Short mmCIF file of C-alpha atoms and ligand atoms in Angstrom, two decimals:
data_model
loop_
_atom_site.label_atom_id
_atom_site.label_comp_id
_atom_site.label_asym_id
_atom_site.label_seq_id
_atom_site.Cartn_x
_atom_site.Cartn_y
_atom_site.Cartn_z
CA UNK A 1 -102.32 51.40 5.85
CA UNK A 2 -99.97 53.40 8.04
CA UNK A 3 -97.53 51.09 9.80
CA UNK A 4 -96.54 51.39 13.47
CA UNK A 5 -93.29 53.11 14.27
CA UNK A 6 -91.26 50.00 15.12
CA UNK A 7 -87.58 49.27 14.45
CA UNK A 8 -88.56 46.40 12.13
CA UNK A 9 -85.01 45.52 11.11
CA UNK A 10 -83.90 44.83 14.68
CA UNK A 11 -86.76 42.67 15.90
CA UNK A 12 -85.89 39.34 17.47
CA UNK A 13 -88.29 36.47 18.06
CA UNK A 14 -90.10 37.92 21.07
CA UNK A 15 -93.63 38.80 22.23
CA UNK A 16 -94.80 42.33 21.58
CA UNK A 17 -98.53 42.73 22.22
CA UNK A 18 -100.51 44.18 19.32
CA UNK A 19 -103.90 45.88 19.48
CA UNK A 20 -106.34 43.02 18.94
CA UNK A 21 -106.63 39.32 19.61
CA UNK A 22 -109.41 36.87 18.68
CA UNK A 23 -111.27 34.84 21.33
CA UNK A 24 -113.95 32.17 21.18
CA UNK A 25 -115.13 30.07 24.13
CA UNK A 26 -116.44 26.50 24.13
CA UNK A 27 -119.15 25.53 26.61
CA UNK A 28 -122.03 23.02 26.69
CA UNK A 29 -120.68 21.34 23.58
CA UNK A 30 -120.44 24.40 21.29
CA UNK A 31 -118.12 27.25 20.35
CA UNK A 32 -119.62 30.74 20.79
CA UNK A 33 -119.57 33.33 17.99
CA UNK A 34 -116.10 34.63 18.90
CA UNK A 35 -114.86 38.20 18.57
CA UNK A 36 -111.83 40.44 18.54
CA UNK A 37 -110.84 42.01 21.84
CA UNK A 38 -108.22 44.40 23.17
CA UNK A 39 -108.00 42.45 26.46
CA UNK A 40 -104.68 40.60 26.51
CA UNK A 41 -105.38 38.92 29.88
CA UNK A 42 -106.89 35.47 30.39
CA UNK A 43 -108.74 34.82 33.66
CA UNK A 44 -109.39 31.14 34.38
CA UNK A 45 -109.90 28.84 37.35
CA UNK A 46 -106.85 27.99 39.41
CA UNK A 47 -107.76 24.38 38.66
CA UNK A 48 -108.18 24.79 34.88
CA UNK A 49 -107.34 21.72 32.77
CA UNK A 50 -104.53 23.59 31.04
CA UNK A 51 -102.88 24.48 34.34
CA UNK A 52 -103.15 21.01 35.90
CA UNK A 53 -102.66 18.60 33.00
CA UNK A 54 -101.25 20.76 30.20
CA UNK A 55 -104.29 20.41 27.97
CA UNK A 56 -103.26 22.90 25.31
CA UNK A 57 -102.42 22.80 21.60
CA UNK A 58 -101.21 25.61 19.37
CA UNK A 59 -100.17 26.74 15.91
CA UNK A 60 -97.72 29.17 14.38
CA UNK A 61 -97.92 30.96 11.05
CA UNK A 62 -96.87 34.27 9.54
CA UNK A 63 -98.34 37.25 7.70
CA UNK A 64 -96.15 39.21 5.27
CA UNK A 65 -96.29 42.37 3.22
CA UNK A 66 -95.66 41.44 -0.40
CA UNK A 67 -93.51 43.34 -2.87
CA UNK A 68 -96.67 44.96 -4.31
CA UNK A 69 -97.97 45.96 -0.87
CA UNK A 70 -100.58 43.25 -0.18
CA UNK A 71 -100.93 41.57 3.21
CA UNK A 72 -100.83 37.79 2.92
CA UNK A 73 -100.77 34.71 5.14
CA UNK A 74 -98.92 31.55 4.07
CA UNK A 75 -100.97 28.33 3.87
CA UNK A 76 -103.21 28.90 6.93
CA UNK A 77 -105.53 26.09 5.81
CA UNK A 78 -102.79 23.61 6.76
CA UNK A 79 -102.49 25.18 10.22
CA UNK A 80 -106.27 24.92 10.63
CA UNK A 81 -106.12 21.20 9.81
CA UNK A 82 -103.10 20.54 12.04
CA UNK A 83 -104.73 22.35 14.99
CA UNK A 84 -107.76 20.10 14.52
CA UNK A 85 -105.54 16.99 14.51
CA UNK A 86 -103.69 18.22 17.61
CA UNK A 87 -106.92 19.00 19.48
CA UNK A 88 -108.45 15.63 18.70
CA UNK A 89 -105.35 13.78 19.95
CA UNK A 90 -105.65 15.59 23.32
CA UNK A 91 -109.43 14.99 23.56
CA UNK A 92 -110.22 18.65 22.95
CA UNK A 93 -112.93 20.05 20.67
CA UNK A 94 -111.53 21.09 17.28
CA UNK A 95 -112.05 24.70 16.23
CA UNK A 96 -113.84 24.45 12.84
CA UNK A 97 -111.38 24.99 9.99
CA UNK A 98 -113.52 27.58 8.18
CA UNK A 99 -113.92 29.53 11.42
CA UNK A 100 -110.17 29.30 12.00
CA UNK A 101 -109.52 30.93 8.61
CA UNK A 102 -112.14 33.61 9.29
CA UNK A 103 -110.59 34.35 12.71
CA UNK A 104 -107.11 34.69 11.16
CA UNK A 105 -108.48 37.02 8.48
CA UNK A 106 -110.15 39.25 11.09
CA UNK A 107 -107.13 39.16 13.39
CA UNK A 108 -104.55 40.09 10.76
CA UNK A 109 -106.79 42.79 9.29
CA UNK A 110 -107.25 44.32 12.77
CA UNK A 111 -103.46 44.30 13.34
CA UNK A 112 -102.39 45.25 9.82
CA UNK A 113 -100.37 48.20 11.11
CA UNK A 114 -98.08 45.64 12.78
CA UNK A 115 -97.42 43.59 9.64
CA UNK A 116 -93.81 44.54 8.93
CA UNK A 117 -93.14 46.39 5.68
CA UNK A 118 -91.79 44.56 2.63
CA UNK A 119 -88.03 44.22 2.69
CA UNK A 120 -87.67 44.68 6.47
CA UNK A 121 -86.83 41.00 7.03
CA UNK A 122 -89.54 40.83 9.68
CA UNK A 123 -93.04 39.29 9.64
CA UNK A 124 -96.16 39.16 11.79
CA UNK A 125 -96.18 35.89 13.72
CA UNK A 126 -99.66 34.51 14.43
CA UNK A 127 -100.17 32.24 17.42
CA UNK A 128 -103.55 30.47 17.63
CA UNK A 129 -104.15 28.06 20.52
CA UNK A 130 -106.83 26.13 22.41
CA UNK A 131 -106.72 25.35 26.12
CA UNK A 132 -108.93 23.72 28.78
CA UNK A 133 -110.44 26.37 31.06
CA UNK A 134 -112.76 24.72 33.59
CA UNK A 135 -111.66 23.03 36.84
CA UNK A 136 -110.27 19.51 36.36
CA UNK A 137 -108.76 17.60 39.27
CA UNK A 138 -109.22 13.93 38.35
CA UNK A 139 -107.22 13.12 35.23
CA UNK A 140 -109.74 13.74 32.45
CA UNK A 141 -110.36 16.23 29.64
CA UNK A 142 -111.87 19.62 30.45
CA UNK A 143 -115.45 20.43 29.37
CA UNK A 144 -114.81 24.09 28.59
CA UNK A 145 -112.13 25.58 26.34
CA UNK A 146 -110.89 28.81 24.86
CA UNK A 147 -109.63 29.31 21.31
CA UNK A 148 -107.44 32.36 21.19
CA UNK A 149 -105.16 33.88 18.56
CA UNK A 150 -102.78 36.80 18.95
CA UNK A 151 -100.12 38.34 16.75
CA UNK A 152 -96.64 39.66 17.41
CA UNK A 153 -94.15 41.17 14.97
CA UNK A 154 -90.96 39.08 14.81
CA UNK A 155 -87.51 38.97 13.26
CA UNK A 156 -85.27 35.91 12.92
CA UNK A 157 -85.80 33.01 15.37
CA UNK A 158 -82.06 32.47 15.78
CA UNK A 159 -79.89 35.41 16.78
CA UNK A 160 -77.49 36.29 14.01
CA UNK A 161 -80.04 35.73 11.25
CA UNK A 162 -78.59 33.36 8.69
CA UNK A 163 -75.32 32.54 10.46
CA UNK A 164 -74.96 28.74 10.43
CA UNK A 165 -75.94 27.05 13.68
CA UNK A 166 -74.15 24.56 15.88
CA UNK A 167 -76.37 21.70 16.98
CA UNK A 168 -75.98 19.20 19.79
CA UNK A 169 -77.12 15.58 19.53
CA UNK A 170 -79.31 15.51 22.61
CA UNK A 171 -79.21 12.95 25.38
CA UNK A 172 -82.85 13.75 26.07
CA UNK A 173 -85.87 12.58 24.13
CA UNK A 174 -88.57 14.85 22.77
CA UNK A 175 -91.22 12.33 21.80
CA UNK A 176 -92.07 8.68 22.46
CA UNK A 177 -93.20 6.07 19.94
CA UNK A 178 -97.04 6.24 19.82
CA UNK A 179 -96.90 9.48 21.84
CA UNK A 180 -97.62 13.08 20.85
CA UNK A 181 -94.55 14.11 18.83
CA UNK A 182 -96.65 14.45 15.66
CA UNK A 183 -99.00 17.08 17.11
CA UNK A 184 -98.37 20.63 18.26
CA UNK A 185 -99.09 20.19 21.96
CA UNK A 186 -97.60 22.48 24.61
CA UNK A 187 -96.51 19.41 26.56
CA UNK A 188 -93.94 18.51 23.85
CA UNK A 189 -92.30 21.89 24.32
CA UNK A 190 -92.33 21.59 28.12
CA UNK A 191 -90.47 18.28 27.57
CA UNK A 192 -87.81 20.10 25.58
CA UNK A 193 -87.13 23.00 27.97
CA UNK A 194 -84.50 21.30 30.12
CA UNK A 195 -82.78 20.01 26.98
CA UNK A 196 -82.65 23.43 25.32
CA UNK A 197 -81.47 25.21 28.47
CA UNK A 198 -78.73 22.58 28.84
CA UNK A 199 -77.72 22.92 25.18
CA UNK A 200 -77.57 26.72 25.44
CA UNK A 201 -75.49 26.52 28.63
CA UNK A 202 -73.04 24.35 26.74
CA UNK A 203 -72.85 26.87 23.89
CA UNK A 204 -75.06 25.12 21.31
CA UNK A 205 -77.85 26.80 19.38
CA UNK A 206 -80.27 23.86 19.28
CA UNK A 207 -80.70 20.13 19.87
CA UNK A 208 -80.96 17.32 17.39
CA UNK A 209 -83.30 14.71 18.82
CA UNK A 210 -82.85 11.12 17.68
CA UNK A 211 -85.70 8.58 17.65
CA UNK A 212 -86.24 7.57 21.24
CA UNK A 213 -86.81 3.89 20.45
CA UNK A 214 -83.39 3.15 18.90
CA UNK A 215 -81.44 6.42 19.07
CA UNK A 216 -80.20 5.77 15.54
CA UNK A 217 -82.44 7.95 13.32
CA UNK A 218 -82.61 11.73 13.02
CA UNK A 219 -85.92 13.17 14.24
CA UNK A 220 -86.07 16.98 14.57
CA UNK A 221 -85.15 19.89 16.82
CA UNK A 222 -87.32 21.46 19.52
CA UNK A 223 -88.97 23.77 16.97
CA UNK A 224 -88.09 22.75 13.42
CA UNK A 225 -87.69 19.79 11.06
CA UNK A 226 -84.36 18.85 9.45
CA UNK A 227 -83.53 19.08 5.79
CA UNK A 228 -80.30 17.67 4.35
CA UNK A 229 -78.71 18.03 0.94
CA UNK A 230 -76.56 15.15 -0.28
CA UNK A 231 -73.35 15.67 -2.26
CA UNK A 232 -75.30 14.96 -5.48
CA UNK A 233 -77.90 17.62 -4.64
CA UNK A 234 -80.73 15.38 -3.45
CA UNK A 235 -82.93 16.87 -0.75
CA UNK A 236 -83.34 14.37 2.10
CA UNK A 237 -85.74 14.91 4.98
CA UNK A 238 -86.61 12.57 7.86
CA UNK A 239 -89.89 10.69 7.75
CA UNK A 240 -91.14 9.64 11.16
CA UNK A 241 -94.43 9.28 13.03
CA UNK A 242 -92.99 11.11 16.01
CA UNK A 243 -92.02 14.44 14.40
CA UNK A 244 -94.25 17.41 13.69
CA UNK A 245 -95.44 17.45 10.07
CA UNK A 246 -93.90 20.83 9.28
CA UNK A 247 -95.81 22.95 6.79
CA UNK A 248 -92.54 24.63 5.79
CA UNK A 249 -90.94 21.25 5.13
CA UNK A 250 -93.92 20.09 3.06
CA UNK A 251 -93.76 23.36 1.10
CA UNK A 252 -90.00 23.07 0.55
CA UNK A 253 -90.37 19.54 -0.79
CA UNK A 254 -92.79 20.91 -3.38
CA UNK A 255 -90.50 23.84 -4.15
CA UNK A 256 -87.49 21.53 -4.53
CA UNK A 257 -89.31 19.25 -6.96
CA UNK A 258 -91.45 21.70 -8.91
CA UNK A 259 -89.49 24.95 -8.90
CA UNK A 260 -85.91 23.72 -8.69
CA UNK A 261 -86.15 20.30 -10.36
CA UNK A 262 -84.36 18.58 -7.47
CA UNK A 263 -84.76 14.99 -6.37
CA UNK A 264 -86.36 14.65 -2.93
CA UNK A 265 -86.29 11.71 -0.55
CA UNK A 266 -88.60 11.65 2.44
CA UNK A 267 -87.45 8.65 4.45
CA UNK A 268 -85.97 7.56 7.76
CA UNK A 269 -82.51 9.15 7.97
CA UNK A 270 -79.93 7.15 9.98
CA UNK A 271 -77.74 9.50 12.02
CA UNK A 272 -74.82 7.56 10.54
CA UNK A 273 -75.56 9.22 7.15
CA UNK A 274 -75.31 12.79 8.44
CA UNK A 275 -71.51 12.89 8.16
CA UNK A 276 -71.84 12.34 4.40
CA UNK A 277 -74.26 15.22 3.81
CA UNK A 278 -73.21 18.42 2.01
CA UNK A 279 -75.71 20.82 3.62
CA UNK A 280 -78.15 20.86 6.51
CA UNK A 281 -80.92 23.24 7.49
CA UNK A 282 -83.71 23.61 10.03
CA UNK A 283 -87.10 24.43 8.58
CA UNK A 284 -90.18 25.84 10.22
CA UNK A 285 -92.39 28.90 10.36
CA UNK A 286 -90.18 30.59 12.95
CA UNK A 287 -86.89 29.14 11.62
CA UNK A 288 -87.79 29.63 7.89
CA UNK A 289 -84.64 27.75 6.78
CA UNK A 290 -81.81 28.24 9.20
CA UNK A 291 -78.53 26.73 8.01
CA UNK A 292 -76.66 24.25 10.22
CA UNK A 293 -72.87 24.40 10.05
CA UNK A 294 -71.88 21.89 12.69
CA UNK A 295 -73.46 18.94 14.51
CA UNK A 296 -71.74 17.69 17.64
CA UNK A 297 -72.30 14.12 18.84
CA UNK A 298 -70.78 13.72 22.30
CA UNK A 299 -67.65 15.66 21.39
CA UNK A 300 -67.41 14.27 17.85
CA UNK A 301 -67.84 17.15 15.38
CA UNK A 302 -69.53 16.80 12.03
CA UNK A 303 -68.69 19.92 10.02
CA UNK A 304 -70.94 20.53 7.05
CA UNK A 305 -68.94 21.22 3.86
CA UNK A 306 -71.09 24.37 3.47
CA UNK A 307 -69.13 25.83 6.40
CA UNK A 308 -69.81 28.24 9.24
CA UNK A 309 -70.15 31.52 7.36
CA UNK A 310 -73.00 31.10 4.90
CA UNK A 311 -75.87 28.92 3.75
CA UNK A 312 -75.03 26.08 1.39
CA UNK A 313 -75.92 26.80 -2.26
CA UNK A 314 -78.96 24.49 -2.46
CA UNK A 315 -80.27 25.64 0.93
CA UNK A 316 -79.93 29.21 -0.36
CA UNK A 317 -81.94 28.38 -3.50
CA UNK A 318 -84.66 26.75 -1.40
CA UNK A 319 -84.69 29.76 0.93
CA UNK A 320 -84.85 32.28 -1.92
CA UNK A 321 -87.65 30.41 -3.68
CA UNK A 322 -89.76 29.88 -0.57
CA UNK A 323 -89.42 33.45 0.65
CA UNK A 324 -89.96 34.65 -2.95
CA UNK A 325 -93.32 32.87 -2.94
CA UNK A 326 -94.21 34.19 0.51
CA UNK A 327 -93.34 37.80 -0.39
CA UNK A 328 -95.07 37.68 -3.77
CA UNK A 329 -91.89 37.89 -5.91
CA UNK A 330 -92.59 34.43 -7.37
CA UNK A 331 -95.89 32.96 -8.42
CA UNK A 332 -97.31 30.73 -5.68
CA UNK A 333 -98.86 27.33 -6.25
CA UNK A 334 -102.68 27.45 -6.22
CA UNK A 335 -104.07 27.99 -2.72
CA UNK A 336 -100.80 28.74 -0.89
CA UNK A 337 -101.43 32.42 -0.23
CA UNK A 338 -104.41 33.88 1.65
CA UNK A 339 -104.71 37.58 0.93
CA UNK A 340 -106.08 39.78 3.70
CA UNK A 341 -108.44 42.39 2.27
N1 PLP B 401 -91.13 20.91 14.45
C1 PLP B 401 -91.50 21.48 15.60
C2 PLP B 401 -91.25 20.74 16.84
C3 PLP B 401 -92.07 22.75 15.58
O1 PLP B 401 -92.42 23.35 16.72
C4 PLP B 401 -92.25 23.43 14.36
C5 PLP B 401 -92.88 24.75 14.32
O2 PLP B 401 -94.03 24.89 14.06
C6 PLP B 401 -91.86 22.78 13.19
C7 PLP B 401 -91.30 21.53 13.27
C8 PLP B 401 -92.05 23.44 11.88
O3 PLP B 401 -93.39 23.39 11.48
P1 PLP B 401 -94.01 24.50 10.54
O4 PLP B 401 -93.16 24.50 9.31
O5 PLP B 401 -95.38 23.99 10.26
O6 PLP B 401 -93.97 25.77 11.27
C1 COI B 402 -93.20 27.86 14.80
O1 COI B 402 -92.26 27.82 13.99
O2 COI B 402 -94.28 28.39 14.52
C2 COI B 402 -93.10 27.25 16.11
O3 COI B 402 -94.09 27.07 16.74
C3 COI B 402 -91.77 26.89 16.62
C4 COI B 402 -91.46 27.54 17.92
C5 COI B 402 -90.09 27.11 18.27
C6 COI B 402 -91.56 29.02 17.91
#
């Protein structure tokens, strides 16, 4: 497969259209057969459910070129399941999980020339989503939907690659108790836009959201879960009903226990404990594991002992093992890698 002539090593996290996208439409209670198309435009009613009441859910995953030249996608079955959970919570029809996997296979195969080469540090980001397309003016779910998935080659989510980040404890909330924080709905990200713009204006890289009920527990950032390492090398990650169940976090917990022999605690994490942690990272498909060097709570700085120049040693081991599995340097647990043939 001849790759496109792209400066892979200098890609940021941005949209670059590729040749093909996958589309299936839902009408009269059923999804149509779906197909690949070169048309990157969506034409819908001015009154479409997605435009009026934000009825849209999405996913994010990545395809990689492995060390031995195969094209693989990391754990897409979990994205299929999470998209179904998200859709059901917003009263949308789920896209069948087997059809989701078939669509991703077709899509990545059709755009294989855009899957960055092994060793470039880049990957092909895959963005599947479902949105309400027919006119809706009273507050109710749409009757017609589109499932769409496109790809875009990406580099690191945070500028500067693995330079430790500075995080602000946000005054805004991302998710409410019994709300939609646990699903991947566009509305959660709309909620976070003012907070992230504010944080950037103040010189921070990201926000740490606390639980909105008590403002005492660590939740997550706008696009990644938190992972902490204690001074005795235990991996600690927040458990909460109002954060997104990150596939990267779930994978890292397995890696920590089964590859690295580390103790893992998944539990509510009081913000009060953060000052005693040795390392901190943000984990997600886009973020991979991005190290956090400093957390600022209304002017009070918590500086991670791992410092502002490099990842902490345990974070680095987690990063190396996870990316080793994704790039085929290390054997993956059964079912984690979908090869595109
Ligand atoms: N939390 C939020 C709010 C996210 O948007 C993401 C990204 O998908 C994550 C966490 C990480 O989830 P995953 O590891 O499944 O990509
Ligand atoms: C992802 O990691 O896939 C996400 O959707 C997070 C987003 C901030 C890009």
